CSV table of C-alpha atoms in Angstrom, one decimal:
chain,number,residue,atom,x,y,z
A,1,MET,CA,-27.6,-78.3,57.2
A,2,GLY,CA,-31.0,-79.8,57.0
A,3,SER,CA,-34.1,-77.8,58.0
A,4,LYS,CA,-34.9,-80.4,60.6
A,5,ASN,CA,-31.5,-80.1,62.2
A,6,LYS,CA,-31.7,-76.3,62.1
A,7,LEU,CA,-35.1,-76.4,63.9
A,8,LYS,CA,-33.6,-78.6,66.5
A,9,ARG,CA,-30.8,-76.2,67.1
A,10,PHE,CA,-33.1,-73.2,67.2
A,11,ASN,CA,-35.2,-75.0,69.8
A,12,GLU,CA,-32.2,-75.9,71.9
A,13,ASN,CA,-30.9,-72.3,71.7
A,14,ALA,CA,-34.2,-71.1,73.3
A,15,THR,CA,-33.3,-73.2,76.4
A,16,PHE,CA,-29.7,-72.1,76.7
A,17,LYS,CA,-29.1,-69.6,79.5
A,18,ASN,CA,-26.2,-68.1,77.6
A,19,VAL,CA,-28.2,-67.3,74.4
A,20,ILE,CA,-30.1,-64.1,73.9
A,21,GLN,CA,-32.5,-63.7,70.9
A,22,PRO,CA,-34.3,-60.4,71.1
A,23,ALA,CA,-36.6,-59.2,68.3
A,24,ARG,CA,-35.1,-56.4,66.1
A,25,GLU,CA,-37.7,-54.0,67.5
A,26,GLU,CA,-36.6,-54.8,71.0
A,27,VAL,CA,-33.0,-53.9,70.3
A,28,VAL,CA,-33.8,-50.8,68.4
A,29,SER,CA,-36.3,-49.3,70.8
A,30,HIS,CA,-34.7,-50.0,74.2
A,31,PHE,CA,-32.6,-53.1,74.7
A,32,LYS,CA,-32.7,-54.2,78.3
A,33,TYR,CA,-29.0,-55.1,78.5
A,34,GLN,CA,-27.6,-52.0,76.8
A,35,GLY,CA,-25.2,-50.5,79.4
A,36,LYS,CA,-26.1,-53.3,81.8
A,37,TRP,CA,-24.2,-56.3,80.5
A,38,ASN,CA,-22.5,-56.5,83.8
A,39,GLU,CA,-25.9,-57.5,85.2
A,40,PHE,CA,-26.2,-60.3,82.7
A,41,PHE,CA,-22.8,-61.7,83.6
A,42,GLY,CA,-23.0,-60.8,87.3
A,43,ASN,CA,-19.7,-59.0,87.3
A,44,ASP,CA,-17.8,-55.9,86.0
A,45,HIS,CA,-15.2,-57.8,83.9
A,46,PRO,CA,-14.2,-56.2,80.6
A,47,ILE,CA,-16.2,-57.4,77.5
A,48,THR,CA,-15.0,-58.7,74.2
A,49,LEU,CA,-17.3,-59.1,71.2
A,50,GLU,CA,-16.9,-61.5,68.3
A,51,LEU,CA,-19.0,-60.0,65.4
A,52,GLY,CA,-20.3,-62.5,62.8
A,53,CYS,CA,-19.1,-65.2,65.2
A,54,GLY,CA,-20.2,-68.2,63.1
A,55,LYS,CA,-19.8,-71.3,65.3
A,56,GLY,CA,-18.3,-69.1,68.0
A,57,GLU,CA,-14.7,-70.6,68.0
A,58,TYR,CA,-13.1,-67.3,69.0
A,59,THR,CA,-15.7,-66.5,71.6
A,60,VAL,CA,-15.2,-69.9,73.3
A,61,ALA,CA,-11.4,-70.1,72.9
A,62,LEU,CA,-10.8,-66.6,74.3
A,63,ALA,CA,-13.2,-67.3,77.2
A,64,ARG,CA,-11.2,-70.4,78.2
A,65,LYS,CA,-8.0,-68.4,78.1
A,66,TYR,CA,-9.3,-65.3,80.0
A,67,PRO,CA,-11.7,-66.4,82.7
A,68,ASN,CA,-11.7,-62.8,84.1
A,69,ARG,CA,-13.1,-61.4,81.0
A,70,ASN,CA,-16.5,-61.7,79.4
A,71,PHE,CA,-17.1,-62.7,75.8
A,72,ILE,CA,-20.2,-62.3,73.5
A,73,GLY,CA,-20.5,-63.8,70.1
A,74,ILE,CA,-23.0,-62.1,67.8
A,75,ASP,CA,-24.5,-63.5,64.6
A,76,ILE,CA,-27.9,-63.6,62.9
A,77,GLN,CA,-27.5,-67.3,62.2
A,78,GLY,CA,-28.5,-68.9,65.5
A,79,ALA,CA,-28.1,-72.5,64.1
A,80,ARG,CA,-24.4,-71.7,63.6
A,81,PHE,CA,-23.5,-70.4,67.1
A,82,TRP,CA,-25.5,-73.2,68.7
A,83,ARG,CA,-22.2,-75.2,68.7
A,84,GLY,CA,-20.3,-72.5,70.6
A,85,ALA,CA,-23.2,-71.9,73.1
A,86,LYS,CA,-23.5,-75.7,73.8
A,87,THR,CA,-19.7,-76.1,74.2
A,88,ALA,CA,-19.6,-73.2,76.7
A,89,LEU,CA,-22.4,-74.7,78.7
A,90,GLU,CA,-20.8,-78.2,78.7
A,91,GLU,CA,-17.5,-76.7,79.9
A,92,GLY,CA,-19.1,-74.5,82.5
A,93,LEU,CA,-17.8,-71.3,80.9
A,94,ASN,CA,-19.9,-68.6,82.7
A,95,ASN,CA,-18.1,-65.8,80.9
A,96,VAL,CA,-19.7,-66.6,77.5
A,97,ALA,CA,-22.9,-65.4,75.8
A,98,PHE,CA,-24.3,-65.5,72.3
A,99,MET,CA,-26.7,-62.9,70.9
A,100,ARG,CA,-28.8,-63.4,67.7
A,101,THR,CA,-29.1,-60.1,66.0
A,102,GLN,CA,-27.9,-58.0,63.0
A,103,ILE,CA,-24.4,-56.6,63.3
A,104,GLU,CA,-25.6,-53.2,62.2
A,105,LEU,CA,-27.5,-53.0,65.5
A,106,VAL,CA,-24.4,-53.3,67.6
A,107,ASP,CA,-24.5,-49.7,68.9
A,108,ALA,CA,-28.1,-50.3,70.0
A,109,ALA,CA,-27.2,-53.5,71.9
A,110,PHE,CA,-24.2,-51.9,73.7
A,111,ALA,CA,-23.8,-48.6,75.4
A,112,GLU,CA,-21.0,-46.0,74.8
A,113,SER,CA,-17.6,-47.3,76.1
A,114,GLU,CA,-19.1,-50.6,77.2
A,115,ILE,CA,-16.8,-52.8,75.2
A,116,GLN,CA,-13.0,-53.4,75.5
A,117,GLU,CA,-12.3,-55.4,72.4
A,118,ILE,CA,-13.9,-56.5,69.1
A,119,TRP,CA,-13.0,-59.5,66.9
A,120,ILE,CA,-14.2,-59.6,63.3
A,121,THR,CA,-13.5,-63.1,62.0
A,122,PHE,CA,-13.8,-64.0,58.4
A,123,PRO,CA,-16.6,-61.6,57.3
A,124,ASP,CA,-18.1,-61.6,53.9
A,125,PRO,CA,-15.9,-59.2,52.0
A,126,GLN,CA,-18.8,-57.8,50.0
A,127,MET,CA,-16.6,-57.1,47.0
A,128,LYS,CA,-19.1,-55.5,44.7
A,129,TYR,CA,-19.2,-51.7,45.0
A,130,LYS,CA,-22.9,-51.6,45.7
A,131,ARG,CA,-22.3,-53.9,48.7
A,132,THR,CA,-19.8,-51.4,50.3
A,133,LYS,CA,-22.4,-50.5,53.0
A,134,HIS,CA,-22.4,-54.1,54.1
A,135,ARG,CA,-18.6,-54.4,54.6
A,136,MET,CA,-18.0,-54.8,58.3
A,137,THR,CA,-15.1,-52.3,58.4
A,138,ASN,CA,-16.8,-49.6,56.3
A,139,PRO,CA,-16.8,-46.0,57.8
A,140,GLU,CA,-20.3,-46.4,59.2
A,141,PHE,CA,-19.4,-49.6,61.0
A,142,LEU,CA,-16.2,-48.0,62.3
A,143,VAL,CA,-18.2,-45.1,63.8
A,144,LYS,CA,-20.5,-47.7,65.6
A,145,TYR,CA,-17.5,-49.6,66.9
A,146,LYS,CA,-15.8,-46.4,68.2
A,147,ARG,CA,-18.9,-45.5,70.1
A,148,ILE,CA,-19.2,-48.7,72.0
A,149,LEU,CA,-15.5,-49.2,72.6
A,150,GLN,CA,-13.6,-47.8,75.5
A,151,PRO,CA,-11.1,-45.1,74.6
A,152,ASN,CA,-8.2,-47.5,74.2
A,153,GLY,CA,-10.4,-50.3,72.8
A,154,ILE,CA,-9.0,-52.7,70.2
A,155,VAL,CA,-10.5,-54.0,66.9
A,156,ASN,CA,-9.1,-57.2,65.3
A,157,LEU,CA,-9.9,-58.2,61.7
A,158,LYS,CA,-8.9,-61.7,60.6
A,159,THR,CA,-9.8,-62.7,57.1
A,160,ASP,CA,-8.9,-64.9,54.1
A,161,SER,CA,-9.8,-62.0,51.8
A,162,GLU,CA,-6.9,-60.0,50.4
A,163,PHE,CA,-9.5,-57.5,49.2
A,164,MET,CA,-11.0,-57.0,52.7
A,165,HIS,CA,-7.5,-56.7,54.2
A,166,GLY,CA,-6.4,-54.1,51.6
A,167,TYR,CA,-9.7,-52.2,51.8
A,168,THR,CA,-9.5,-52.0,55.5
A,169,LEU,CA,-5.9,-51.0,55.7
A,170,GLY,CA,-6.4,-48.3,53.1
A,171,LEU,CA,-9.4,-46.9,54.9
A,172,LEU,CA,-7.7,-46.9,58.3
A,173,GLN,CA,-4.6,-45.2,57.0
A,174,GLY,CA,-6.7,-42.6,55.2
A,175,ARG,CA,-8.6,-41.9,58.4
A,176,GLY,CA,-5.4,-41.6,60.5
A,177,GLU,CA,-6.4,-44.5,62.7
A,178,GLU,CA,-3.8,-46.3,64.8
A,179,ILE,CA,-2.7,-49.6,63.2
A,180,LEU,CA,-1.0,-51.7,65.9
A,181,TYR,CA,-0.3,-54.7,63.7
A,182,ALA,CA,-0.9,-55.8,60.1
A,183,HIS,CA,0.2,-58.8,58.1
A,184,HIS,CA,-1.0,-60.4,54.8
A,185,ASP,CA,0.0,-64.0,55.9
A,186,VAL,CA,0.0,-64.5,59.6
A,187,TYR,CA,1.0,-68.2,59.5
A,188,SER,CA,4.2,-67.4,57.6
A,189,ASN,CA,5.2,-64.8,60.1
A,190,THR,CA,6.8,-66.0,63.3
A,191,GLU,CA,6.0,-62.8,65.1
A,192,SER,CA,2.2,-63.1,64.7
A,193,PRO,CA,0.3,-62.7,68.0
A,194,ASP,CA,-0.5,-66.0,69.6
A,195,GLU,CA,-4.3,-65.2,69.8
A,196,VAL,CA,-4.3,-65.0,66.0
A,197,THR,CA,-2.7,-68.3,65.3
A,198,ALA,CA,-3.7,-70.4,68.3
A,199,THR,CA,-7.4,-70.4,67.4
A,200,GLN,CA,-8.7,-71.5,64.0
A,201,THR,CA,-12.3,-71.3,62.9
A,202,PHE,CA,-14.1,-74.0,61.0
A,203,TYR,CA,-13.8,-72.1,57.7
A,204,GLU,CA,-10.2,-71.0,58.4
A,205,LYS,CA,-9.1,-74.7,58.6
A,206,GLN,CA,-10.6,-75.2,55.2
A,207,TYR,CA,-8.9,-72.2,53.7
A,208,LEU,CA,-5.5,-73.4,55.2
A,209,GLU,CA,-6.0,-76.8,53.7
A,210,ILE,CA,-6.1,-75.3,50.2
A,211,GLY,CA,-3.1,-73.0,50.9
A,212,LYS,CA,-5.0,-69.8,51.3
A,213,ALA,CA,-3.2,-67.0,53.2
A,214,ILE,CA,-4.9,-65.7,56.3
A,215,THR,CA,-4.5,-61.9,56.9
A,216,TYR,CA,-4.8,-59.9,60.2
A,217,ILE,CA,-5.1,-56.3,61.3
A,218,LYS,CA,-5.2,-55.0,64.9
A,219,PHE,CA,-6.1,-51.4,65.3
A,220,ARG,CA,-7.5,-48.6,67.5
A,221,LEU,CA,-10.1,-46.0,66.5
A,222,HIS,CA,-9.5,-42.4,67.4
């Protein structure tokens, strides 16, 4: 994407009522919507997050499907989620928001038990050992997710990375977490949940075109 196009999208994001772009300091010190996201949406509907949302395909698709739930896509790349934010506005989806911030600040952006469900869609697997701290299902991230999730909250991991799938499964089993569903190739399994196969991200379509298997894990943290 050209820098001119990126700048145009950044400028448009600033005018979108469904986009929030706080400074890092603002999130860390005292974020105004932490524990008060119901005020942003104007209702008390349950909230689902898409972390590392990219173009926001899941955020928008789930919002269409569940009008009585709220959805927030989070990514540091605002030029990417511009597409999702714009689509939501064009379709009049008032249950959608996008937030530009780092994923590691998620427990500063949301209060304890404020979230019902989390989707992690095609994260960078960070395969090198020294990058373990950046893997979005590492123990530190799981602690953050558990804090903001309601007691029976769900986490979904969808990835093309066998490494990420195996790493996460092993970690969850070692910690005694509740694995509700896991499969290494969801499109070859007729029993895969509809939400997993009905929506395909931009990158997922590219992976499928070259015959790459898509993996999925659904779990609860205790």
